[in-house]
Amino acid sequence: MAVPGAFLAAVLFLLCRLGPYLAAAHSPPGVECILFNEEYMTCTWGSRETLTANYSLYYWYENRSPMVECKHYLQDRGVSVGCRFNQSDIIQFQPFRVLINASLGGRTLEIPSERMELQDLVKPEAPVNLTVRNMSSNQLQLTWRSPYPKAQCLEHAVKYKSNKDTSWTEHRVKGDIFSFPSVDYEKYYTFYVRSKINSYCGSTQLWSEWSIPVVWGNNATSKGTVEEQLHWFWIHTVLIPIASCLLLLVLVVLLVRMERVWVILMPRIPNPSKSFDELFITHKGNFQEWAGVPKDVMESFKPNYSENICYVSELPSTESYEPL
């Protein structure tokens, strides 16, 4: 009975010692690498909530380069959850491998990944500049542009729905043109486009995100994208009112300044008539009452003397009279 007890104790001891490392080894769901538009790549192995150890990533290309540690770790509140690779670190059509080191309790556990081909991990950027044109009385043509540098390596998917449809219709397209053969002018249609690498350039199921939609038809713009609609919305509802208010304010300021200049250049001639309204209307021309001059002062201005009348006559000329 002593032997089984000792054996059980040893097993429990080993499980307690190895338990954290086993959890660390199985905690990451696996390394997932995505090459975004051939511009950069990320390899992630979990999130802060699921990771129980500190992780570091090493990578190499088979028969080409030595093992190198990640230069740019992706952090989630202080925990490494991924690695970012610059464009200069990416080599397509070469077997790519990564090794994850999980460190916990002073020990390190290596977690190797499977072999990867980077050309099969490309996720293109969503198409842009969606445009709808009328080609005939009942046919539309949808065009777009892809930011992906190798347009010949792409295939596309177009989905559309009218305002009266309950489900989306999706079509695969090889080029960057989609013809819609029959339209109902009583409806309006919404179109989306997404892209992925075709079978000639890789083997992947990574689709890009759906593009910004374009709308055509009744109660919608016949041409243009939602970006353009938002653009004109901001112009009409924000920019034009603000510009109008600023212009009105500038005109008011200019008018005020011009009036001040006009007053300086052409001063107004004062009109004294209003100052004598009280004299003629209230006092009926009585200056003494209007000016408030005392009566005795007015009497002092009147003359108080008299003179005898002096009669003056003209003498006849000397030639017309005889001397006395």
PDB file of C-alpha atoms in Angstrom:
ATOM      1  CA  MET A   1       0.000   0.000   0.000  1.00  0.00           C
ATOM      2  CA  ALA A   2       2.955   2.366   0.496  1.00  0.00           C
ATOM      3  CA  VAL A   3       4.179   2.043  -3.068  1.00  0.00           C
ATOM      4  CA  PRO A   4       0.945   3.184  -4.747  1.00  0.00           C
ATOM      5  CA  GLY A   5       0.734   6.116  -2.374  1.00  0.00           C
ATOM      6  CA  ALA A   6       4.254   7.238  -3.182  1.00  0.00           C
ATOM      7  CA  PHE A   7       3.621   6.799  -6.888  1.00  0.00           C
ATOM      8  CA  LEU A   8       0.449   8.894  -6.707  1.00  0.00           C
ATOM      9  CA  ALA A   9       2.266  11.603  -4.816  1.00  0.00           C
ATOM     10  CA  ALA A  10       5.000  11.688  -7.459  1.00  0.00           C
ATOM     11  CA  VAL A  11       2.434  11.944 -10.270  1.00  0.00           C
ATOM     12  CA  LEU A  12       0.651  14.794  -8.540  1.00  0.00           C
ATOM     13  CA  PHE A  13       3.960  16.544  -8.004  1.00  0.00           C
ATOM     14  CA  LEU A  14       4.862  16.267 -11.707  1.00  0.00           C
ATOM     15  CA  LEU A  15       1.441  17.518 -12.777  1.00  0.00           C
ATOM     16  CA  CYS A  16       1.744  20.525 -10.511  1.00  0.00           C
ATOM     17  CA  ARG A  17       5.187  21.287 -11.860  1.00  0.00           C
ATOM     18  CA  LEU A  18       4.358  20.760 -15.525  1.00  0.00           C
ATOM     19  CA  GLY A  19       0.803  22.086 -15.456  1.00  0.00           C
ATOM     20  CA  PRO A  20       1.697  25.748 -16.140  1.00  0.00           C
ATOM     21  CA  TYR A  21       3.957  24.800 -19.020  1.00  0.00           C
ATOM     22  CA  LEU A  22       1.331  22.587 -20.576  1.00  0.00           C
ATOM     23  CA  ALA A  23      -1.147  25.423 -20.288  1.00  0.00           C
ATOM     24  CA  ALA A  24       1.361  27.788 -21.817  1.00  0.00           C
ATOM     25  CA  ALA A  25       1.936  25.417 -24.692  1.00  0.00           C
ATOM     26  CA  HIS A  26      -1.755  25.075 -25.480  1.00  0.00           C
ATOM     27  CA  SER A  27      -2.936  28.567 -24.604  1.00  0.00           C
ATOM     28  CA  PRO A  28      -2.186  30.183 -28.002  1.00  0.00           C
ATOM     29  CA  PRO A  29      -4.734  29.049 -30.603  1.00  0.00           C
ATOM     30  CA  GLY A  30      -1.969  28.950 -33.232  1.00  0.00           C
ATOM     31  CA  VAL A  31       0.019  31.470 -35.226  1.00  0.00           C
ATOM     32  CA  GLU A  32      -2.051  33.258 -37.865  1.00  0.00           C
ATOM     33  CA  CYS A  33      -0.144  35.290 -40.456  1.00  0.00           C
ATOM     34  CA  ILE A  34      -1.745  37.674 -42.972  1.00  0.00           C
ATOM     35  CA  LEU A  35       0.066  39.626 -45.661  1.00  0.00           C
ATOM     36  CA  PHE A  36      -1.881  42.878 -46.129  1.00  0.00           C
ATOM     37  CA  ASN A  37      -1.834  44.151 -49.704  1.00  0.00           C
ATOM     38  CA  GLU A  38       1.848  43.058 -49.975  1.00  0.00           C
ATOM     39  CA  GLU A  39       2.764  46.092 -47.853  1.00  0.00           C
ATOM     40  CA  TYR A  40       3.220  44.525 -44.420  1.00  0.00           C
ATOM     41  CA  MET A  41       2.441  41.279 -42.584  1.00  0.00           C
ATOM     42  CA  THR A  42       1.243  40.445 -39.093  1.00  0.00           C
ATOM     43  CA  CYS A  43       1.521  37.130 -37.240  1.00  0.00           C
ATOM     44  CA  THR A  44      -0.665  36.878 -34.142  1.00  0.00           C
ATOM     45  CA  TRP A  45      -1.062  34.130 -31.569  1.00  0.00           C
ATOM     46  CA  GLY A  46      -3.782  35.212 -29.184  1.00  0.00           C
ATOM     47  CA  SER A  47      -4.968  38.052 -26.978  1.00  0.00           C
ATOM     48  CA  ARG A  48      -4.172  39.334 -23.516  1.00  0.00           C
ATOM     49  CA  GLU A  49      -7.164  37.494 -22.035  1.00  0.00           C
ATOM     50  CA  THR A  50      -6.093  34.076 -23.381  1.00  0.00           C
ATOM     51  CA  LEU A  51      -2.325  34.234 -22.891  1.00  0.00           C
ATOM     52  CA  THR A  52      -0.769  32.957 -19.660  1.00  0.00           C
ATOM     53  CA  ALA A  53       2.933  33.252 -20.554  1.00  0.00           C
ATOM     54  CA  ASN A  54       5.365  35.637 -22.166  1.00  0.00           C
ATOM     55  CA  TYR A  55       5.901  34.871 -25.841  1.00  0.00           C
ATOM     56  CA  SER A  56       8.644  35.702 -28.327  1.00  0.00           C
ATOM     57  CA  LEU A  57       8.674  34.918 -32.043  1.00  0.00           C
ATOM     58  CA  TYR A  58      11.531  33.762 -34.272  1.00  0.00           C
ATOM     59  CA  TYR A  59      11.229  33.298 -38.030  1.00  0.00           C
ATOM     60  CA  TRP A  60      13.271  32.119 -40.984  1.00  0.00           C
ATOM     61  CA  TYR A  61      12.983  31.092 -44.634  1.00  0.00           C
ATOM     62  CA  GLU A  62      14.003  27.528 -45.424  1.00  0.00           C
ATOM     63  CA  ASN A  63      17.421  27.213 -47.082  1.00  0.00           C
ATOM     64  CA  ARG A  64      17.705  30.978 -47.302  1.00  0.00           C
ATOM     65  CA  SER A  65      18.210  32.839 -44.027  1.00  0.00           C
ATOM     66  CA  PRO A  66      19.108  32.173 -40.377  1.00  0.00           C
ATOM     67  CA  MET A  67      16.566  32.374 -37.568  1.00  0.00           C
ATOM     68  CA  VAL A  68      15.771  35.979 -36.615  1.00  0.00           C
ATOM     69  CA  GLU A  69      13.721  37.321 -33.716  1.00  0.00           C
ATOM     70  CA  CYS A  70      10.759  39.597 -34.364  1.00  0.00           C
ATOM     71  CA  LYS A  71      11.734  43.263 -34.558  1.00  0.00           C
ATOM     72  CA  HIS A  72       8.308  44.824 -33.997  1.00  0.00           C
ATOM     73  CA  TYR A  73       6.078  43.104 -31.446  1.00  0.00           C
ATOM     74  CA  LEU A  74       2.364  43.877 -31.250  1.00  0.00           C
ATOM     75  CA  GLN A  75       1.414  44.698 -27.658  1.00  0.00           C
ATOM     76  CA  ASP A  76      -1.924  44.412 -25.888  1.00  0.00           C
ATOM     77  CA  ARG A  77      -1.610  46.270 -22.568  1.00  0.00           C
ATOM     78  CA  GLY A  78       1.956  45.149 -22.099  1.00  0.00           C
ATOM     79  CA  VAL A  79       1.537  41.571 -23.378  1.00  0.00           C
ATOM     80  CA  SER A  80       3.046  40.488 -26.702  1.00  0.00           C
ATOM     81  CA  VAL A  81       0.261  39.108 -28.894  1.00  0.00           C
ATOM     82  CA  GLY A  82       1.816  39.312 -32.355  1.00  0.00           C
ATOM     83  CA  CYS A  83       4.600  40.471 -34.626  1.00  0.00           C
ATOM     84  CA  ARG A  84       4.604  42.969 -37.502  1.00  0.00           C
ATOM     85  CA  PHE A  85       6.849  42.450 -40.533  1.00  0.00           C
ATOM     86  CA  ASN A  86       7.879  45.277 -42.830  1.00  0.00           C
ATOM     87  CA  GLN A  87       7.819  44.905 -46.589  1.00  0.00           C
ATOM     88  CA  SER A  88      11.594  44.402 -46.669  1.00  0.00           C
ATOM     89  CA  ASP A  89      11.232  41.299 -44.438  1.00  0.00           C
ATOM     90  CA  ILE A  90       8.704  39.583 -46.735  1.00  0.00           C
ATOM     91  CA  ILE A  91       9.751  37.036 -49.380  1.00  0.00           C
ATOM     92  CA  GLN A  92       7.030  35.299 -51.358  1.00  0.00           C
ATOM     93  CA  PHE A  93       7.288  31.842 -52.951  1.00  0.00           C
ATOM     94  CA  GLN A  94       9.733  30.771 -50.216  1.00  0.00           C
ATOM     95  CA  PRO A  95       8.771  28.378 -47.384  1.00  0.00           C
ATOM     96  CA  PHE A  96       8.298  30.455 -44.248  1.00  0.00           C
ATOM     97  CA  ARG A  97       8.446  29.178 -40.681  1.00  0.00           C
ATOM     98  CA  VAL A  98       8.057  30.695 -37.222  1.00  0.00           C
ATOM     99  CA  LEU A  99       8.956  29.472 -33.754  1.00  0.00           C
ATOM    100  CA  ILE A 100       7.190  30.697 -30.600  1.00  0.00           C
ATOM    101  CA  ASN A 101       9.021  30.626 -27.252  1.00  0.00           C
ATOM    102  CA  ALA A 102       6.738  30.564 -24.226  1.00  0.00           C
ATOM    103  CA  SER A 103       8.479  31.683 -21.017  1.00  0.00           C
ATOM    104  CA  LEU A 104       6.938  30.957 -17.646  1.00  0.00           C
ATOM    105  CA  GLY A 105       8.456  30.350 -14.226  1.00  0.00           C
ATOM    106  CA  GLY A 106      12.015  30.714 -15.447  1.00  0.00           C
ATOM    107  CA  ARG A 107      11.627  28.003 -18.106  1.00  0.00           C
ATOM    108  CA  THR A 108      11.121  28.224 -21.860  1.00  0.00           C
ATOM    109  CA  LEU A 109       8.933  26.024 -24.047  1.00  0.00           C
ATOM    110  CA  GLU A 110       9.303  26.065 -27.853  1.00  0.00           C
ATOM    111  CA  ILE A 111       6.149  25.902 -29.986  1.00  0.00           C
ATOM    112  CA  PRO A 112       6.968  25.359 -33.680  1.00  0.00           C
ATOM    113  CA  SER A 113       4.496  26.308 -36.395  1.00  0.00           C
ATOM    114  CA  GLU A 114       3.618  24.682 -39.652  1.00  0.00           C
ATOM    115  CA  ARG A 115       5.282  25.594 -42.917  1.00  0.00           C
ATOM    116  CA  MET A 116       3.674  28.593 -44.641  1.00  0.00           C
ATOM    117  CA  GLU A 117       3.737  30.068 -48.158  1.00  0.00           C
ATOM    118  CA  LEU A 118       3.321  33.850 -47.989  1.00  0.00           C
ATOM    119  CA  GLN A 119       1.756  34.168 -51.462  1.00  0.00           C
ATOM    120  CA  ASP A 120      -1.150  32.145 -50.037  1.00  0.00           C
ATOM    121  CA  LEU A 121      -1.630  34.574 -47.148  1.00  0.00           C
ATOM    122  CA  VAL A 122      -2.208  37.792 -49.113  1.00  0.00           C
ATOM    123  CA  LYS A 123      -5.275  39.847 -48.216  1.00  0.00           C
ATOM    124  CA  PRO A 124      -5.824  42.679 -50.741  1.00  0.00           C
ATOM    125  CA  GLU A 125      -7.119  46.097 -49.817  1.00  0.00           C
ATOM    126  CA  ALA A 126     -10.774  46.823 -50.588  1.00  0.00           C
ATOM    127  CA  PRO A 127     -11.582  48.287 -54.034  1.00  0.00           C
ATOM    128  CA  VAL A 128     -12.148  52.036 -54.298  1.00  0.00           C
ATOM    129  CA  ASN A 129     -13.698  54.573 -56.699  1.00  0.00           C
ATOM    130  CA  LEU A 130     -16.846  52.593 -57.478  1.00  0.00           C
ATOM    131  CA  THR A 131     -18.726  54.260 -60.334  1.00  0.00           C
ATOM    132  CA  VAL A 132     -22.020  53.382 -62.042  1.00  0.00           C
ATOM    133  CA  ARG A 133     -22.692  54.504 -65.635  1.00  0.00           C
ATOM    134  CA  ASN A 134     -25.730  54.251 -67.887  1.00  0.00           C
ATOM    135  CA  MET A 135     -24.723  52.289 -70.991  1.00  0.00           C
ATOM    136  CA  SER A 136     -28.202  52.054 -72.550  1.00  0.00           C
ATOM    137  CA  SER A 137     -31.849  52.469 -71.639  1.00  0.00           C
ATOM    138  CA  ASN A 138     -31.816  49.482 -69.271  1.00  0.00           C
ATOM    139  CA  GLN A 139     -28.139  48.547 -68.770  1.00  0.00           C
ATOM    140  CA  LEU A 140     -25.665  49.727 -66.145  1.00  0.00           C
ATOM    141  CA  GLN A 141     -21.891  49.372 -65.949  1.00  0.00           C
ATOM    142  CA  LEU A 142     -20.081  49.232 -62.612  1.00  0.00           C
ATOM    143  CA  THR A 143     -16.348  49.987 -62.535  1.00  0.00           C
ATOM    144  CA  TRP A 144     -13.808  50.273 -59.727  1.00  0.00           C
ATOM    145  CA  ARG A 145     -10.110  50.510 -58.974  1.00  0.00           C
ATOM    146  CA  SER A 146      -8.038  48.214 -56.757  1.00  0.00           C
ATOM    147  CA  PRO A 147      -5.140  49.516 -54.614  1.00  0.00           C
ATOM    148  CA  TYR A 148      -3.441  46.107 -54.906  1.00  0.00           C
ATOM    149  CA  PRO A 149      -0.256  46.522 -57.006  1.00  0.00           C
ATOM    150  CA  LYS A 150      -0.836  43.397 -59.157  1.00  0.00           C
ATOM    151  CA  ALA A 151      -4.272  43.825 -60.689  1.00  0.00           C
ATOM    152  CA  GLN A 152      -3.797  40.772 -62.931  1.00  0.00           C
ATOM    153  CA  CYS A 153      -3.630  38.584 -59.802  1.00  0.00           C
ATOM    154  CA  LEU A 154      -7.090  39.523 -58.563  1.00  0.00           C
ATOM    155  CA  GLU A 155     -10.576  38.203 -58.918  1.00  0.00           C
ATOM    156  CA  HIS A 156     -13.576  40.107 -57.619  1.00  0.00           C
ATOM    157  CA  ALA A 157     -17.018  39.576 -56.203  1.00  0.00           C
ATOM    158  CA  VAL A 158     -19.886  42.020 -56.763  1.00  0.00           C
ATOM    159  CA  LYS A 159     -22.987  41.978 -54.605  1.00  0.00           C
ATOM    160  CA  TYR A 160     -26.044  44.168 -55.132  1.00  0.00           C
ATOM    161  CA  LYS A 161     -29.583  44.588 -53.926  1.00  0.00           C
ATOM    162  CA  SER A 162     -32.458  46.918 -54.721  1.00  0.00           C
ATOM    163  CA  ASN A 163     -34.606  48.647 -52.146  1.00  0.00           C
ATOM    164  CA  LYS A 164     -37.352  46.075 -52.825  1.00  0.00           C
ATOM    165  CA  ASP A 165     -35.161  42.967 -52.560  1.00  0.00           C
ATOM    166  CA  THR A 166     -34.825  40.966 -49.353  1.00  0.00           C
ATOM    167  CA  SER A 167     -31.487  39.272 -50.107  1.00  0.00           C
ATOM    168  CA  TRP A 168     -28.210  40.106 -51.809  1.00  0.00           C
ATOM    169  CA  THR A 169     -27.182  38.788 -55.217  1.00  0.00           C
ATOM    170  CA  GLU A 170     -23.458  38.036 -55.654  1.00  0.00           C
ATOM    171  CA  HIS A 171     -21.441  37.481 -58.854  1.00  0.00           C
ATOM    172  CA  ARG A 172     -17.798  36.548 -59.437  1.00  0.00           C
ATOM    173  CA  VAL A 173     -15.962  38.858 -61.848  1.00  0.00           C
ATOM    174  CA  LYS A 174     -12.544  38.378 -63.464  1.00  0.00           C
ATOM    175  CA  GLY A 175     -11.845  41.968 -64.484  1.00  0.00           C
ATOM    176  CA  ASP A 176     -12.703  45.344 -62.951  1.00  0.00           C
ATOM    177  CA  ILE A 177     -15.970  45.865 -64.897  1.00  0.00           C
ATOM    178  CA  PHE A 178     -19.403  44.479 -64.095  1.00  0.00           C
ATOM    179  CA  SER A 179     -22.363  44.899 -66.467  1.00  0.00           C
ATOM    180  CA  PHE A 180     -25.845  44.916 -64.987  1.00  0.00           C
ATOM    181  CA  PRO A 181     -28.120  43.973 -67.893  1.00  0.00           C
ATOM    182  CA  SER A 182     -31.566  44.945 -66.623  1.00  0.00           C
ATOM    183  CA  VAL A 183     -32.594  47.711 -64.255  1.00  0.00           C
ATOM    184  CA  ASP A 184     -35.896  48.999 -62.958  1.00  0.00           C
ATOM    185  CA  TYR A 185     -36.000  52.796 -62.844  1.00  0.00           C
ATOM    186  CA  GLU A 186     -38.596  52.659 -60.090  1.00  0.00           C
ATOM    187  CA  LYS A 187     -35.979  51.115 -57.753  1.00  0.00           C
ATOM    188  CA  TYR A 188     -32.621  52.153 -56.461  1.00  0.00           C
ATOM    189  CA  TYR A 189     -29.685  49.754 -56.210  1.00  0.00           C
ATOM    190  CA  THR A 190     -26.744  49.373 -53.842  1.00  0.00           C
ATOM    191  CA  PHE A 191     -23.477  47.788 -55.043  1.00  0.00           C
ATOM    192  CA  TYR A 192     -20.444  46.428 -53.132  1.00  0.00           C
ATOM    193  CA  VAL A 193     -17.176  44.949 -54.433  1.00  0.00           C
ATOM    194  CA  ARG A 194     -14.429  42.885 -52.770  1.00  0.00           C
ATOM    195  CA  SER A 195     -11.275  41.164 -54.080  1.00  0.00           C
ATOM    196  CA  LYS A 196      -8.975  38.199 -53.469  1.00  0.00           C
ATOM    197  CA  ILE A 197      -5.894  36.626 -55.051  1.00  0.00           C
ATOM    198  CA  ASN A 198      -6.793  34.370 -57.978  1.00  0.00           C
ATOM    199  CA  SER A 199      -5.549  30.831 -58.536  1.00  0.00           C
ATOM    200  CA  TYR A 200      -2.770  31.971 -60.890  1.00  0.00           C
ATOM    201  CA  CYS A 201      -0.928  33.946 -58.175  1.00  0.00           C
ATOM    202  CA  GLY A 202      -1.734  32.014 -55.020  1.00  0.00           C
ATOM    203  CA  SER A 203      -4.027  29.673 -53.195  1.00  0.00           C
ATOM    204  CA  THR A 204      -6.004  31.608 -50.616  1.00  0.00           C
ATOM    205  CA  GLN A 205      -9.523  32.243 -49.393  1.00  0.00           C
ATOM    206  CA  LEU A 206      -8.688  35.587 -47.816  1.00  0.00           C
ATOM    207  CA  TRP A 207     -11.087  38.148 -49.273  1.00  0.00           C
ATOM    208  CA  SER A 208     -10.627  41.857 -48.849  1.00  0.00           C
ATOM    209  CA  GLU A 209     -13.169  43.868 -46.910  1.00  0.00           C
ATOM    210  CA  TRP A 210     -16.242  45.002 -48.810  1.00  0.00           C
ATOM    211  CA  SER A 211     -15.822  48.351 -50.484  1.00  0.00           C
ATOM    212  CA  ILE A 212     -17.711  51.504 -49.655  1.00  0.00           C
ATOM    213  CA  PRO A 213     -21.067  51.105 -51.449  1.00  0.00           C
ATOM    214  CA  VAL A 214     -22.257  52.979 -54.498  1.00  0.00           C
ATOM    215  CA  VAL A 215     -25.965  53.728 -54.936  1.00  0.00           C
ATOM    216  CA  TRP A 216     -27.869  54.246 -58.180  1.00  0.00           C
ATOM    217  CA  GLY A 217     -31.495  54.765 -59.159  1.00  0.00           C
ATOM    218  CA  ASN A 218     -34.656  56.434 -57.953  1.00  0.00           C
ATOM    219  CA  ASN A 219     -34.254  58.438 -54.724  1.00  0.00           C
ATOM    220  CA  ALA A 220     -30.483  58.172 -55.136  1.00  0.00           C
ATOM    221  CA  THR A 221     -27.795  59.786 -57.207  1.00  0.00           C
ATOM    222  CA  SER A 222     -27.469  58.366 -60.688  1.00  0.00           C
ATOM    223  CA  LYS A 223     -23.697  58.539 -60.406  1.00  0.00           C
ATOM    224  CA  GLY A 224     -21.228  58.739 -57.622  1.00  0.00           C
ATOM    225  CA  THR A 225     -20.375  56.961 -54.467  1.00  0.00           C
ATOM    226  CA  VAL A 226     -21.472  57.332 -50.897  1.00  0.00           C
ATOM    227  CA  GLU A 227     -18.242  59.248 -50.321  1.00  0.00           C
ATOM    228  CA  GLU A 228     -19.342  61.804 -52.890  1.00  0.00           C
ATOM    229  CA  GLN A 229     -22.796  62.008 -51.326  1.00  0.00           C
ATOM    230  CA  LEU A 230     -21.280  62.631 -47.920  1.00  0.00           C
ATOM    231  CA  HIS A 231     -18.935  65.148 -49.510  1.00  0.00           C
ATOM    232  CA  TRP A 232     -21.799  67.166 -51.001  1.00  0.00           C
ATOM    233  CA  PHE A 233     -23.817  66.789 -47.794  1.00  0.00           C
ATOM    234  CA  TRP A 234     -21.060  68.474 -45.796  1.00  0.00           C
ATOM    235  CA  ILE A 235     -20.679  71.161 -48.430  1.00  0.00           C
ATOM    236  CA  HIS A 236     -24.386  72.044 -48.453  1.00  0.00           C
ATOM    237  CA  THR A 237     -25.101  71.728 -44.745  1.00  0.00           C
ATOM    238  CA  VAL A 238     -21.852  72.931 -43.179  1.00  0.00           C
ATOM    239  CA  LEU A 239     -19.455  74.721 -45.485  1.00  0.00           C
ATOM    240  CA  ILE A 240     -21.944  76.887 -47.394  1.00  0.00           C
ATOM    241  CA  PRO A 241     -23.740  78.237 -44.252  1.00  0.00           C
ATOM    242  CA  ILE A 242     -20.409  78.933 -42.533  1.00  0.00           C
ATOM    243  CA  ALA A 243     -19.020  80.648 -45.638  1.00  0.00           C
ATOM    244  CA  SER A 244     -22.216  82.729 -45.967  1.00  0.00           C
ATOM    245  CA  CYS A 245     -22.002  83.868 -42.340  1.00  0.00           C
ATOM    246  CA  LEU A 246     -18.346  84.793 -42.711  1.00  0.00           C
ATOM    247  CA  LEU A 247     -19.055  86.717 -45.912  1.00  0.00           C
ATOM    248  CA  LEU A 248     -21.917  88.601 -44.248  1.00  0.00           C
ATOM    249  CA  LEU A 249     -19.696  89.452 -41.286  1.00  0.00           C
ATOM    250  CA  VAL A 250     -16.964  90.751 -43.599  1.00  0.00           C
ATOM    251  CA  LEU A 251     -19.486  92.909 -45.484  1.00  0.00           C
ATOM    252  CA  VAL A 252     -20.817  94.385 -42.230  1.00  0.00           C
ATOM    253  CA  VAL A 253     -17.302  95.232 -41.069  1.00  0.00           C
ATOM    254  CA  LEU A 254     -16.482  96.811 -44.421  1.00  0.00           C
ATOM    255  CA  LEU A 255     -19.681  98.882 -44.374  1.00  0.00           C
ATOM    256  CA  VAL A 256     -18.939 100.147 -40.865  1.00  0.00           C
ATOM    257  CA  ARG A 257     -15.399 101.078 -41.796  1.00  0.00           C
ATOM    258  CA  MET A 258     -16.495 102.741 -45.038  1.00  0.00           C
ATOM    259  CA  GLU A 259     -19.095 104.829 -43.171  1.00  0.00           C
ATOM    260  CA  ARG A 260     -16.433 106.044 -40.761  1.00  0.00           C
ATOM    261  CA  VAL A 261     -14.154 106.967 -43.665  1.00  0.00           C
ATOM    262  CA  TRP A 262     -17.039 108.754 -45.412  1.00  0.00           C
ATOM    263  CA  VAL A 263     -17.771 110.773 -42.261  1.00  0.00           C
ATOM    264  CA  ILE A 264     -14.109 111.800 -42.052  1.00  0.00           C
ATOM    265  CA  LEU A 265     -13.877 112.789 -45.722  1.00  0.00           C
ATOM    266  CA  MET A 266     -17.325 114.436 -45.953  1.00  0.00           C
ATOM    267  CA  PRO A 267     -18.287 115.736 -42.493  1.00  0.00           C
ATOM    268  CA  ARG A 268     -21.909 116.668 -42.018  1.00  0.00           C
ATOM    269  CA  ILE A 269     -22.821 120.380 -41.782  1.00  0.00           C
ATOM    270  CA  PRO A 270     -24.590 121.030 -38.482  1.00  0.00           C
ATOM    271  CA  ASN A 271     -28.197 122.295 -38.728  1.00  0.00           C
ATOM    272  CA  PRO A 272     -28.886 124.970 -36.043  1.00  0.00           C
ATOM    273  CA  SER A 273     -32.635 125.099 -36.706  1.00  0.00           C
ATOM    274  CA  LYS A 274     -33.379 122.409 -34.147  1.00  0.00           C
ATOM    275  CA  SER A 275     -31.693 124.518 -31.459  1.00  0.00           C
ATOM    276  CA  PHE A 276     -34.278 127.347 -31.941  1.00  0.00           C
ATOM    277  CA  ASP A 277     -37.397 125.168 -32.079  1.00  0.00           C
ATOM    278  CA  GLU A 278     -38.205 126.014 -28.452  1.00  0.00           C
ATOM    279  CA  LEU A 279     -37.797 129.786 -29.124  1.00  0.00           C
ATOM    280  CA  PHE A 280     -40.330 129.885 -31.948  1.00  0.00           C
ATOM    281  CA  ILE A 281     -42.702 127.091 -30.947  1.00  0.00           C
ATOM    282  CA  THR A 282     -42.854 127.259 -27.149  1.00  0.00           C
ATOM    283  CA  HIS A 283     -42.070 130.971 -26.511  1.00  0.00           C
ATOM    284  CA  LYS A 284     -43.483 132.283 -29.835  1.00  0.00           C
ATOM    285  CA  GLY A 285     -40.398 134.305 -30.590  1.00  0.00           C
ATOM    286  CA  ASN A 286     -40.102 135.918 -27.131  1.00  0.00           C
ATOM    287  CA  PHE A 287     -36.332 136.020 -26.723  1.00  0.00           C
ATOM    288  CA  GLN A 288     -36.530 137.252 -23.134  1.00  0.00           C
ATOM    289  CA  GLU A 289     -38.549 134.238 -21.987  1.00  0.00           C
ATOM    290  CA  TRP A 290     -36.472 131.821 -24.048  1.00  0.00           C
ATOM    291  CA  ALA A 291     -33.151 133.181 -22.811  1.00  0.00           C
ATOM    292  CA  GLY A 292     -34.396 133.704 -19.243  1.00  0.00           C
ATOM    293  CA  VAL A 293     -33.249 137.391 -19.106  1.00  0.00           C
ATOM    294  CA  PRO A 294     -34.731 139.367 -16.121  1.00  0.00           C
ATOM    295  CA  LYS A 295     -37.124 142.180 -16.953  1.00  0.00           C
ATOM    296  CA  ASP A 296     -35.064 144.889 -15.252  1.00  0.00           C
ATOM    297  CA  VAL A 297     -32.075 143.930 -17.372  1.00  0.00           C
ATOM    298  CA  MET A 298     -34.160 144.304 -20.515  1.00  0.00           C
ATOM    299  CA  GLU A 299     -35.390 147.730 -19.320  1.00  0.00           C
ATOM    300  CA  SER A 300     -31.820 148.884 -18.854  1.00  0.00           C
ATOM    301  CA  PHE A 301     -31.217 148.533 -22.554  1.00  0.00           C
ATOM    302  CA  LYS A 302     -34.071 150.948 -23.455  1.00  0.00           C
ATOM    303  CA  PRO A 303     -33.129 154.722 -23.966  1.00  0.00           C
ATOM    304  CA  ASN A 304     -34.244 157.069 -21.138  1.00  0.00           C
ATOM    305  CA  TYR A 305     -33.365 160.532 -22.547  1.00  0.00           C
ATOM    306  CA  SER A 306     -34.969 163.027 -25.003  1.00  0.00           C
ATOM    307  CA  GLU A 307     -33.633 165.784 -27.345  1.00  0.00           C
ATOM    308  CA  ASN A 308     -35.195 168.981 -28.834  1.00  0.00           C
ATOM    309  CA  ILE A 309     -36.097 168.859 -32.435  1.00  0.00           C
ATOM    310  CA  CYS A 310     -33.621 170.706 -34.666  1.00  0.00           C
ATOM    311  CA  TYR A 311     -35.019 171.859 -37.999  1.00  0.00           C
ATOM    312  CA  VAL A 312     -32.593 172.052 -40.911  1.00  0.00           C
ATOM    313  CA  SER A 313     -33.322 173.831 -44.209  1.00  0.00           C
ATOM    314  CA  GLU A 314     -31.298 174.249 -47.360  1.00  0.00           C
ATOM    315  CA  LEU A 315     -30.051 177.721 -48.293  1.00  0.00           C
ATOM    316  CA  PRO A 316     -30.531 178.898 -51.881  1.00  0.00           C
ATOM    317  CA  SER A 317     -27.476 179.214 -54.073  1.00  0.00           C
ATOM    318  CA  THR A 318     -25.524 182.581 -54.226  1.00  0.00           C
ATOM    319  CA  GLU A 319     -26.400 183.243 -57.839  1.00  0.00           C
ATOM    320  CA  SER A 320     -30.139 183.269 -57.233  1.00  0.00           C
ATOM    321  CA  TYR A 321     -30.444 185.838 -54.446  1.00  0.00           C
ATOM    322  CA  GLU A 322     -29.467 189.413 -53.893  1.00  0.00           C
ATOM    323  CA  PRO A 323     -27.369 190.568 -50.986  1.00  0.00           C
ATOM    324  CA  LEU A 324     -29.155 192.155 -48.130  1.00  0.00           C
TER     325      LEU A 324
END
